[in-house]
PDB file of C-alpha atoms in Angstrom:
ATOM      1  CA  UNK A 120     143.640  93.156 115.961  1.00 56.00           C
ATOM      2  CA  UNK A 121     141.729  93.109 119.518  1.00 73.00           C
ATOM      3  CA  UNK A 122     138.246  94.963 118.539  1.00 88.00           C
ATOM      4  CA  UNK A 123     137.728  97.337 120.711  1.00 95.00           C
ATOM      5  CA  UNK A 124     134.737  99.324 118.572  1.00 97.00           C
ATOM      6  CA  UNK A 125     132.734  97.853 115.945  1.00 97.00           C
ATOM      7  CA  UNK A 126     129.725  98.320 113.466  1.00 97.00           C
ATOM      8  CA  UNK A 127     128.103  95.424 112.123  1.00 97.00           C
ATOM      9  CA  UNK A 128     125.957  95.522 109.063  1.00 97.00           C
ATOM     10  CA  UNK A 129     124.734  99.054 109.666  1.00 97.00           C
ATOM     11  CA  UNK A 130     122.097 100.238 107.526  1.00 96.00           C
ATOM     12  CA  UNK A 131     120.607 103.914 108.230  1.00 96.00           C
ATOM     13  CA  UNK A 132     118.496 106.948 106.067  1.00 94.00           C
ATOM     14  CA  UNK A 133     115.969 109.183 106.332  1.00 92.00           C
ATOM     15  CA  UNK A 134     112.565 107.918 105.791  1.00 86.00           C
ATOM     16  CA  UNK A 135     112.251 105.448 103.694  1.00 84.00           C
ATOM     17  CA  UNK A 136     115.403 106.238 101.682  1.00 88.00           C
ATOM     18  CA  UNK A 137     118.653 104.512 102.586  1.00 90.00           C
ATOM     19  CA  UNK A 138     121.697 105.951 102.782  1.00 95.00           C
ATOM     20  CA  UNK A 139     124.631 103.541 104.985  1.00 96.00           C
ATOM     21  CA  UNK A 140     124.011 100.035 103.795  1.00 95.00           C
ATOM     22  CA  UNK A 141     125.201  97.060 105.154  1.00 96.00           C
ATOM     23  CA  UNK A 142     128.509  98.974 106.308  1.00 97.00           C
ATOM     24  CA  UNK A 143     130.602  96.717 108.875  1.00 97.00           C
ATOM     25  CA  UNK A 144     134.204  97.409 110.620  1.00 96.00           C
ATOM     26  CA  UNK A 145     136.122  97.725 113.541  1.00 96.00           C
ATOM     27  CA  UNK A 146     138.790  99.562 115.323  1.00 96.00           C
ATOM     28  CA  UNK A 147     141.151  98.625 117.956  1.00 95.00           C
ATOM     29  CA  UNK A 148     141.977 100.221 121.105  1.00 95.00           C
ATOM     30  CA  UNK A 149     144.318 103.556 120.511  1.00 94.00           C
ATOM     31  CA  UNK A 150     143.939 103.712 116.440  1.00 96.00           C
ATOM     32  CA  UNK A 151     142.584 106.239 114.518  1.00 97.00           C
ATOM     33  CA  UNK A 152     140.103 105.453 111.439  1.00 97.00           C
ATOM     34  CA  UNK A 153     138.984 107.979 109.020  1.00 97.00           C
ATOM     35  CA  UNK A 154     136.299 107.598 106.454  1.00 97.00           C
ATOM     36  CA  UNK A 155     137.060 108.795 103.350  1.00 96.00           C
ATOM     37  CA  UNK A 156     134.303 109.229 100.286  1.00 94.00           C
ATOM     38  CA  UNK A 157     132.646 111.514  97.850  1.00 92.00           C
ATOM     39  CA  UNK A 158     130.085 113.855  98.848  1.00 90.00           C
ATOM     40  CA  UNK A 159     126.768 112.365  99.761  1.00 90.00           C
ATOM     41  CA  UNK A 160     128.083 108.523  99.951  1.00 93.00           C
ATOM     42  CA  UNK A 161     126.624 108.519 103.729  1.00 94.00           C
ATOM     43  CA  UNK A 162     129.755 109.786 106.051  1.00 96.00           C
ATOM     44  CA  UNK A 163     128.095 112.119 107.808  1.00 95.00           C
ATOM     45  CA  UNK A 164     125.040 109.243 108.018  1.00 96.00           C
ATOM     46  CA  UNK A 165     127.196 107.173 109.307  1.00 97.00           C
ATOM     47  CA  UNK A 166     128.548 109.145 112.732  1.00 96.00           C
ATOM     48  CA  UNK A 167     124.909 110.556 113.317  1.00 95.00           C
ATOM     49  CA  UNK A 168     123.491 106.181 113.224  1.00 95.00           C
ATOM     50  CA  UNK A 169     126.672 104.994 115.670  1.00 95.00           C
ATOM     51  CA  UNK A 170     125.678 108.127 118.189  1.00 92.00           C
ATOM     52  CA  UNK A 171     121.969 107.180 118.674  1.00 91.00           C
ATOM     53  CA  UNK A 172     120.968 110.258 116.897  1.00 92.00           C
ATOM     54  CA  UNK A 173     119.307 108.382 113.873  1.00 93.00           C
ATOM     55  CA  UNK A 174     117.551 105.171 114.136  1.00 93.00           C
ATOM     56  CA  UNK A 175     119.625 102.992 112.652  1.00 95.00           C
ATOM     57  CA  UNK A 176     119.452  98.423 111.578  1.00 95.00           C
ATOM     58  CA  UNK A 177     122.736  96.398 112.622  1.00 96.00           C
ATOM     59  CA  UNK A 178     124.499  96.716 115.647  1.00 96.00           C
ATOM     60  CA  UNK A 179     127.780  98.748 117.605  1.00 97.00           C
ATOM     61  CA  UNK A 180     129.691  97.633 120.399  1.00 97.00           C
ATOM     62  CA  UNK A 181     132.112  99.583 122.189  1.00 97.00           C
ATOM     63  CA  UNK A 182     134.803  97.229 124.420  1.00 94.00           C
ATOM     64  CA  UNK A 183     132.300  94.699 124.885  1.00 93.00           C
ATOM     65  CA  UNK A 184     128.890  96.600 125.346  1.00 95.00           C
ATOM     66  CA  UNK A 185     126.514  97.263 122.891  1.00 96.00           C
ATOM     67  CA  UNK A 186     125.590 101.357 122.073  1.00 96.00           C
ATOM     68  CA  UNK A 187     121.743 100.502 121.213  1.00 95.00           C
ATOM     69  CA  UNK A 188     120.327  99.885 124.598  1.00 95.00           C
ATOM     70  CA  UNK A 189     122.192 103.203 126.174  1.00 95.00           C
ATOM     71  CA  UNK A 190     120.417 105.817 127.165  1.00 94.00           C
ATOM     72  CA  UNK A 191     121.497 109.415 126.343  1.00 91.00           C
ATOM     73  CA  UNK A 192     122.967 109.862 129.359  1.00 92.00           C
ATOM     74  CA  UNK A 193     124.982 106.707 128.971  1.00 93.00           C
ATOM     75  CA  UNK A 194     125.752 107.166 125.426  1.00 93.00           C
ATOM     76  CA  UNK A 195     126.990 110.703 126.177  1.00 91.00           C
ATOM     77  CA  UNK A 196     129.322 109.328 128.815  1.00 93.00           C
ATOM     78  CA  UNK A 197     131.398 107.219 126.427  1.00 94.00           C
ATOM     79  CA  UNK A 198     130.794 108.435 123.163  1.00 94.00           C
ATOM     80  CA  UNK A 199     131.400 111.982 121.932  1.00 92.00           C
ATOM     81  CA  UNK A 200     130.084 113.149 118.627  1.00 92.00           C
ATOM     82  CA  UNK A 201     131.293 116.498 117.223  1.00 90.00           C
ATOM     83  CA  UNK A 202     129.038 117.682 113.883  1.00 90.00           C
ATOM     84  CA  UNK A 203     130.282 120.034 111.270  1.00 87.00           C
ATOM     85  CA  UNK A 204     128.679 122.346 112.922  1.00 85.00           C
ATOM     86  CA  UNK A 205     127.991 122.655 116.372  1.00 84.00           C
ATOM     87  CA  UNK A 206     124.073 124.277 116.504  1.00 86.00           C
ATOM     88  CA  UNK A 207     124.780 126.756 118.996  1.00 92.00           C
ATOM     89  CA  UNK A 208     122.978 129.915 118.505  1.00 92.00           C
ATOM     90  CA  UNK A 209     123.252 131.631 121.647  1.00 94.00           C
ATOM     91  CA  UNK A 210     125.711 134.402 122.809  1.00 96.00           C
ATOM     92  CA  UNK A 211     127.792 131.679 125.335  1.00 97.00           C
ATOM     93  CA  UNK A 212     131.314 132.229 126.508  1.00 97.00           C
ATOM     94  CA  UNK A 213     134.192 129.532 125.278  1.00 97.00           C
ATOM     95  CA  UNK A 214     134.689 128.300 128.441  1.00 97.00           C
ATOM     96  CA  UNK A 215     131.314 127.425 128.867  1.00 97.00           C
ATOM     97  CA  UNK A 216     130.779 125.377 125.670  1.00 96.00           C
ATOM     98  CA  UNK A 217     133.739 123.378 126.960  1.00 96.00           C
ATOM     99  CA  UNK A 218     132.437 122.929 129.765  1.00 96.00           C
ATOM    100  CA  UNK A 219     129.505 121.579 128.461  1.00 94.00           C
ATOM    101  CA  UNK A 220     131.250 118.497 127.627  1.00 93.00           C
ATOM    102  CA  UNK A 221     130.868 117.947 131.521  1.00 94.00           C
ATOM    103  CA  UNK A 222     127.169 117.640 131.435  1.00 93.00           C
ATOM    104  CA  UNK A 223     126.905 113.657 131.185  1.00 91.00           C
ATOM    105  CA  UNK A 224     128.892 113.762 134.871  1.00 91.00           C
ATOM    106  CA  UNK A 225     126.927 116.539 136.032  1.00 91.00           C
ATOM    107  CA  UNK A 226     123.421 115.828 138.113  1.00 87.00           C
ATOM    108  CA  UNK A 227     120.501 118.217 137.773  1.00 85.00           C
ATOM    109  CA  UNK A 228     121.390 121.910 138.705  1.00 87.00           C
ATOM    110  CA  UNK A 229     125.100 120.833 139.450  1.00 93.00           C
ATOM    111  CA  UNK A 230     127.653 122.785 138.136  1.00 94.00           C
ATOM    112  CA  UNK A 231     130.909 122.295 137.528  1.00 95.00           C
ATOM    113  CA  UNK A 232     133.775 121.870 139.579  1.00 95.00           C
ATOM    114  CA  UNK A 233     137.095 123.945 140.025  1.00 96.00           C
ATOM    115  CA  UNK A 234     138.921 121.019 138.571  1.00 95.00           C
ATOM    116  CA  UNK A 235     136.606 121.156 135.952  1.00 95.00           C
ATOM    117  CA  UNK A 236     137.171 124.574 135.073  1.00 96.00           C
ATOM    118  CA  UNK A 237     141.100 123.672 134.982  1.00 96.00           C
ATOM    119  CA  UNK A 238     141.136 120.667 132.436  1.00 95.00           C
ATOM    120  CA  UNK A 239     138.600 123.212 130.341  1.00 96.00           C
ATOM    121  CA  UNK A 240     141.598 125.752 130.564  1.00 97.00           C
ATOM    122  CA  UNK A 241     143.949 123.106 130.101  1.00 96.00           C
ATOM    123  CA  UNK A 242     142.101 121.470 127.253  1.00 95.00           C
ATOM    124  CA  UNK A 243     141.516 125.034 125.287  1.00 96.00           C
ATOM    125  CA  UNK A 244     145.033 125.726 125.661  1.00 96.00           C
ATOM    126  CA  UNK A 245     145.953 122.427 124.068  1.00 93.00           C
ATOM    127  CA  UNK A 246     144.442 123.229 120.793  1.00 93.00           C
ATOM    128  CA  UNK A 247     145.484 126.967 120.426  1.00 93.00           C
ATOM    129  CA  UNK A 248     142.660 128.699 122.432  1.00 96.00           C
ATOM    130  CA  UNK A 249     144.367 129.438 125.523  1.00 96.00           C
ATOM    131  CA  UNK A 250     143.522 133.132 126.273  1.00 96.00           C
ATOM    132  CA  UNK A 251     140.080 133.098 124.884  1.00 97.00           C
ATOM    133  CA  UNK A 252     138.084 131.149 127.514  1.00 97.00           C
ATOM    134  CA  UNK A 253     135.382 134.543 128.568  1.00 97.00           C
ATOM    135  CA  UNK A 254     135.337 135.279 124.599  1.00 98.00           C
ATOM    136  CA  UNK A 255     131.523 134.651 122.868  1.00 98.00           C
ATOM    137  CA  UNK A 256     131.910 131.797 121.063  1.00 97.00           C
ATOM    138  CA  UNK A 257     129.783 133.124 118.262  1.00 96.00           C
ATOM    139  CA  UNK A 258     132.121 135.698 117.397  1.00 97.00           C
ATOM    140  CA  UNK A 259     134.784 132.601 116.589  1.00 95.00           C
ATOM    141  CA  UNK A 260     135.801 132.002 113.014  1.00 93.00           C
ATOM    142  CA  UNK A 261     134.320 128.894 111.574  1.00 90.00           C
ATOM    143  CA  UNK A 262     137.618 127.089 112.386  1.00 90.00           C
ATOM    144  CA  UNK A 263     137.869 128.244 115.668  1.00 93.00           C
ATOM    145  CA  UNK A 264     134.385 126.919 116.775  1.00 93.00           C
ATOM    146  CA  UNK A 265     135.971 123.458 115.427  1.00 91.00           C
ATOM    147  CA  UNK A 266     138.704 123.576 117.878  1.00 93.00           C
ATOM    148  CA  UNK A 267     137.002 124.721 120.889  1.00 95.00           C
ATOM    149  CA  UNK A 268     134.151 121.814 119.786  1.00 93.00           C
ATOM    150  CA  UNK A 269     137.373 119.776 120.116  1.00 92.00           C
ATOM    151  CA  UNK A 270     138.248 121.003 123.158  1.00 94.00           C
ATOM    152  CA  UNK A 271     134.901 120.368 124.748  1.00 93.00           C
ATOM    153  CA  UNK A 272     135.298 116.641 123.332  1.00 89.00           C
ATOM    154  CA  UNK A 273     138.960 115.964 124.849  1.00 86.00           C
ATOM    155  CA  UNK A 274     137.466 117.211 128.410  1.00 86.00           C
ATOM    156  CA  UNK A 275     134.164 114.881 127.920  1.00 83.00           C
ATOM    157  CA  UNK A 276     136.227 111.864 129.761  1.00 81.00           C
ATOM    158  CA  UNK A 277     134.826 109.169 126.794  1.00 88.00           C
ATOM    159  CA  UNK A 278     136.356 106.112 125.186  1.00 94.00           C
ATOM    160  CA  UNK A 279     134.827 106.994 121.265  1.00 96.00           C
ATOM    161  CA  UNK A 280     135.124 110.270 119.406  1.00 95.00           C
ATOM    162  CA  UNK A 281     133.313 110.589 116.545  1.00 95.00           C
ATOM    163  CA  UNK A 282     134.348 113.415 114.155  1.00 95.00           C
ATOM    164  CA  UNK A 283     132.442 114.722 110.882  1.00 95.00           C
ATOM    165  CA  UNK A 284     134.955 116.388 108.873  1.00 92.00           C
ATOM    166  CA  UNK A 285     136.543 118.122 111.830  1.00 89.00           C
ATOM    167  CA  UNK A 286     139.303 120.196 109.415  1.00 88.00           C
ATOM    168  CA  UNK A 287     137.176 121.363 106.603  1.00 85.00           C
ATOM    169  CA  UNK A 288     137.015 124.995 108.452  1.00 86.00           C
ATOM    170  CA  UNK A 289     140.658 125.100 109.511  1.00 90.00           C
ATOM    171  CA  UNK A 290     143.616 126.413 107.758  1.00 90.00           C
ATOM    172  CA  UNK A 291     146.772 124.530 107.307  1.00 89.00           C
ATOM    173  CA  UNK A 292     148.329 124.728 110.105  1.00 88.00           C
ATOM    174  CA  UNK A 293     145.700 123.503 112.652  1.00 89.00           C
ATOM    175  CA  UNK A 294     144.573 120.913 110.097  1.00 91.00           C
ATOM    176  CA  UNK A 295     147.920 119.181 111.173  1.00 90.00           C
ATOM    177  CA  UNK A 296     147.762 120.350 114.952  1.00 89.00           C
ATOM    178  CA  UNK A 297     144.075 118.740 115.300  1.00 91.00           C
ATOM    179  CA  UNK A 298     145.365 115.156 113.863  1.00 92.00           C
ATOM    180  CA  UNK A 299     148.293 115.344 116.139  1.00 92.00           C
ATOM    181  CA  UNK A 300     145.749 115.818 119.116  1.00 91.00           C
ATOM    182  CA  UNK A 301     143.605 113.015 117.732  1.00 92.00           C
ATOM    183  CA  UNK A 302     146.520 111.150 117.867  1.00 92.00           C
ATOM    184  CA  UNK A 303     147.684 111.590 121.248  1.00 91.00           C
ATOM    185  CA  UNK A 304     144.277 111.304 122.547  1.00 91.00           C
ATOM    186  CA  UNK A 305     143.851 107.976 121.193  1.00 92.00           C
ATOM    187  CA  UNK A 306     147.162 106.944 122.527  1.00 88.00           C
ATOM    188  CA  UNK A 307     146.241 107.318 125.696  1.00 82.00           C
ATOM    189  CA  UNK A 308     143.809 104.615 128.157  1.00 77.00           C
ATOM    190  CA  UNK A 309     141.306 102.442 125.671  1.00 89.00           C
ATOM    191  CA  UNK A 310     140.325 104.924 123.557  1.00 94.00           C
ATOM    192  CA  UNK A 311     139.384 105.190 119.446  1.00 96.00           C
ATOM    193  CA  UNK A 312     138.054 107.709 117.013  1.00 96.00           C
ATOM    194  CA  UNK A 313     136.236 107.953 114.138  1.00 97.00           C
ATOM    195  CA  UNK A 314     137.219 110.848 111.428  1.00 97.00           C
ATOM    196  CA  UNK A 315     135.584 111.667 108.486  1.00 96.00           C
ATOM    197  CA  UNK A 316     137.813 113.994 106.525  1.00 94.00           C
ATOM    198  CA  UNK A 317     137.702 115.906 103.903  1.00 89.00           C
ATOM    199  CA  UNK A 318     141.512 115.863 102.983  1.00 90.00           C
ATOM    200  CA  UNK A 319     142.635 112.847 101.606  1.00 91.00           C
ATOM    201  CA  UNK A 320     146.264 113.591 102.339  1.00 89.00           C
ATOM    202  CA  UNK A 321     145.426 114.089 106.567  1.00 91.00           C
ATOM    203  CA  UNK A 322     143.951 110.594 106.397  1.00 95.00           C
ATOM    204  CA  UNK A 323     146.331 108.996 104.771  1.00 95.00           C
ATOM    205  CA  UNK A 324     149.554 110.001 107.093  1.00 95.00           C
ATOM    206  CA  UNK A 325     147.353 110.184 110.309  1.00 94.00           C
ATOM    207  CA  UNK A 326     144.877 107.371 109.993  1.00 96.00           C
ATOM    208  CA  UNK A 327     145.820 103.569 111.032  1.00 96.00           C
ATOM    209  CA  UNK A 328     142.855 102.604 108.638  1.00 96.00           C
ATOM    210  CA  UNK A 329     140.924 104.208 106.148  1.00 97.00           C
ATOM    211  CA  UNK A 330     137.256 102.672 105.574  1.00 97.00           C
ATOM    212  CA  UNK A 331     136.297 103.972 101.624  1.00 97.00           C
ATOM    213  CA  UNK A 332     132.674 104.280 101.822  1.00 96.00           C
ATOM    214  CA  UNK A 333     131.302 104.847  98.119  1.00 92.00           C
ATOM    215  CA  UNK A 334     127.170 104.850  97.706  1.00 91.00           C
ATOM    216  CA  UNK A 335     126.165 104.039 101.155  1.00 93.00           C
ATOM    217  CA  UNK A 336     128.762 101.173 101.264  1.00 95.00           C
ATOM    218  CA  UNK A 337     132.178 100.212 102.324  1.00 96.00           C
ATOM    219  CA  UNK A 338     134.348  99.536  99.444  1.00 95.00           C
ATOM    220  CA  UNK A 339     137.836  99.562 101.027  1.00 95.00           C
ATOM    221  CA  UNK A 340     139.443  98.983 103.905  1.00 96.00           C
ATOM    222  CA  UNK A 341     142.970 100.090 103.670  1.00 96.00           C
ATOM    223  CA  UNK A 342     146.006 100.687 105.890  1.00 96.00           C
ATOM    224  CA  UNK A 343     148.470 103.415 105.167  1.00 95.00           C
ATOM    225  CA  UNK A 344     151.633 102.160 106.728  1.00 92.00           C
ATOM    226  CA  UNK A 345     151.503  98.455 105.243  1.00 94.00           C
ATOM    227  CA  UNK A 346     149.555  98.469 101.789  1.00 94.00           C
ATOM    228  CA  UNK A 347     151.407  99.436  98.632  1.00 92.00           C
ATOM    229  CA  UNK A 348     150.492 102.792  97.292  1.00 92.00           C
ATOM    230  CA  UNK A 349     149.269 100.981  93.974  1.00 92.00           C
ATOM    231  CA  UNK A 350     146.813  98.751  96.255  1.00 92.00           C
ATOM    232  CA  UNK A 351     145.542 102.163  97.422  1.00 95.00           C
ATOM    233  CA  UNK A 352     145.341 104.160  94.089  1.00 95.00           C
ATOM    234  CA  UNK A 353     142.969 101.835  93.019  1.00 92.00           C
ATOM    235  CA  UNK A 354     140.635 101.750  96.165  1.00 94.00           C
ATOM    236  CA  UNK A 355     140.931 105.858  96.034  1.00 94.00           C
ATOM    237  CA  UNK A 356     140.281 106.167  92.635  1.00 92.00           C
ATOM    238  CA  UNK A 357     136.659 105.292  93.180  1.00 87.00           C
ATOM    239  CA  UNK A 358     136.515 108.721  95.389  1.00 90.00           C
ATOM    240  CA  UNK A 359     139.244 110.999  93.629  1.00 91.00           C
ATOM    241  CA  UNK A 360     138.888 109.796  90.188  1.00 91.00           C
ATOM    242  CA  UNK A 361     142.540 109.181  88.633  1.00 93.00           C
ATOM    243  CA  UNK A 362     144.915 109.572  91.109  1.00 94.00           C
ATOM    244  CA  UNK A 363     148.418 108.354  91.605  1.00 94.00           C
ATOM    245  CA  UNK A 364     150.220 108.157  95.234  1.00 94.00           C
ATOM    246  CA  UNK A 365     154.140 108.171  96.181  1.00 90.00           C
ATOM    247  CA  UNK A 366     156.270 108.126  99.763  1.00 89.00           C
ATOM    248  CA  UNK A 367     158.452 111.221 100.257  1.00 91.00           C
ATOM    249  CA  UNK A 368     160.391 112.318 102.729  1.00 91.00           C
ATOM    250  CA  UNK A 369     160.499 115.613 104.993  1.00 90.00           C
ATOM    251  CA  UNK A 370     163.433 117.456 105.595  1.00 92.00           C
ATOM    252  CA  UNK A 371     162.982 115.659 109.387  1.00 93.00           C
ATOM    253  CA  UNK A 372     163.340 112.549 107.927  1.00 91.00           C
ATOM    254  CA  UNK A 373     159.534 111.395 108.344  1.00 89.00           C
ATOM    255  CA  UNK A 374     157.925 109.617 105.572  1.00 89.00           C
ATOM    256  CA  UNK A 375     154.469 110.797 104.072  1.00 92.00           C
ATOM    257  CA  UNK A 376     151.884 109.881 101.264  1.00 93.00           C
ATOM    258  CA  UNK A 377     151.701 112.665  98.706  1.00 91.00           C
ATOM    259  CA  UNK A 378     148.508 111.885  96.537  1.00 93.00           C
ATOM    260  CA  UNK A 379     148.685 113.705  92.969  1.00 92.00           C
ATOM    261  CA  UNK A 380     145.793 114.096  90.696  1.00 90.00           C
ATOM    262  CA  UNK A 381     146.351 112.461  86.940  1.00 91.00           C
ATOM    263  CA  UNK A 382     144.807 113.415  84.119  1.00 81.00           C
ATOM    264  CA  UNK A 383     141.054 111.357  83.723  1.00 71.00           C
ATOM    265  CA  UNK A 384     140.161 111.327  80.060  1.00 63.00           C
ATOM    266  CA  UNK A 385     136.353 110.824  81.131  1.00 61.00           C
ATOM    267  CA  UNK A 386     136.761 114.078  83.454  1.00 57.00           C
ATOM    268  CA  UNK A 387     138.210 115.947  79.749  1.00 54.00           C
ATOM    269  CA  UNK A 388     134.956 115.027  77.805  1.00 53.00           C
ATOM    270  CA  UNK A 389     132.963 116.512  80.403  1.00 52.00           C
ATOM    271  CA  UNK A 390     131.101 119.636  79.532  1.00 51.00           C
TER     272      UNK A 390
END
């Protein structure tokens, strides 16, 4: 695989308490990785050290050029970072949070261009917003602030999305629409992103790779398409607890991982 992003023995916490520990990988140009692990293991740790936002030990290099030395400015220009929740607190129309994603281009007091304003149309309209660009953005559902967030990051012109959990406030539907767009995005150019999800059945039939992070720590590396769904019951297991996987078909013809939960005897003794 040609690396075209990759962490090398990142460690990173709060204080003096560790959370990511020694956590290496890579990802090559147009795939898709998620992160998959149980709550607290260090996911959302782990997107918040490659982004510059906490200080972090090890290294990341994006096609050739390492992140730590970046300024903001620089980082911001190749690397967009979208929390589980975006911070904003102010009455702000949808069209200008996506145009936000702009800013890195922008120089002091410089606003944005009529083509600007187009891909922000364009890009709101790709992920089901179209309509909605002089709305407030706090009067958005939960899962709508997601996909304008996305929106802003697909107009941000960067090589590196990183993405905390980016379907935990969406329904069904749009769970599936924002992989597709993931999907396409990384397709395109020298691009890669970084998921962490929430639903282990997304990640496993729209991820190239999966990196299993349990207690700070990769345990797994596993890919989808090629491993054997008994290599990755075991490497789950560590997250889910007893699981067991199968490949199904849709009525389209397209085949899927379903993952089912078994019965854990440890889970039954619990009180």
């Amino acid at each position: 695989m040609n690396e075209f992003f990759s962490v090398s023995h990142l460690q990173a916490g709060y204080g003096s308490r560790p959370v990511v520990q020694d956590v290496s990988f890579s990802v090559g140009a147009g795939e898709l990785l998620g992160v998959l692990g149980a709550n607290g293991c260090g996911k959302t740790t782990l997107l918040k050290a490659v982004c510059g936002i906490l200080p972090h030990q090890g290294s990341c290099q994006l096609d050739g050029r390492p992140l730590e030395p970046m300024t903001p400015r620089q980082l911001a220009r190749c690397c967009s970072y979208i929390p589980q929740r975006s911070g904003i607190s102010i009455d702000i129309s949808v069209l200008d949070v996506v145009l936000m994603g702009f800013n890195p281009w922008l120089g002091l007091l410089e606003r944005p261009t009529a083509e600007m304003r187009d891909k922000a149309c364009s890009a709101l309209a790709r992920v089901g917003l179209a309509g909605r660009e002089q709305d407030n953005y706090l009067h958005l559902s939960e899962g709508q602030k997601q996909l304008c967030m996305l929106a802003r990051t697909l107009t941000a012109g960067g090589s590196l999305l990183l993405l905390d959990e980016p379907e935990s406030a969406l329904d069904f539907r749009y769970r599936y629409r924002m992989l597709e767009l993931l999907r396409r995005w990384t397709g395109q150019k020298q691009r890669a992103a970084v998921v962490t999800l929430h639903d282990a059945s997304l990640a496993l039939n729209y991820c190239d790779r999966l990196l299993i992070l349990s207690q700070g720590r990769a345990s797994a590396l596993l890919t989808p398409a090629a491993d054997s769904p008994e290599q990755m019951e075991k490497a789950l297991s560590s997250v889910y607890g007893s699981i067991s996987l199968a490949r199904c078909k849709t009525r389209s013809g397209r085949t899927q991982l379903v993952m089912l939960k078994e019965e854990d005897p440890q889970e039954d003794c619990m009180p």
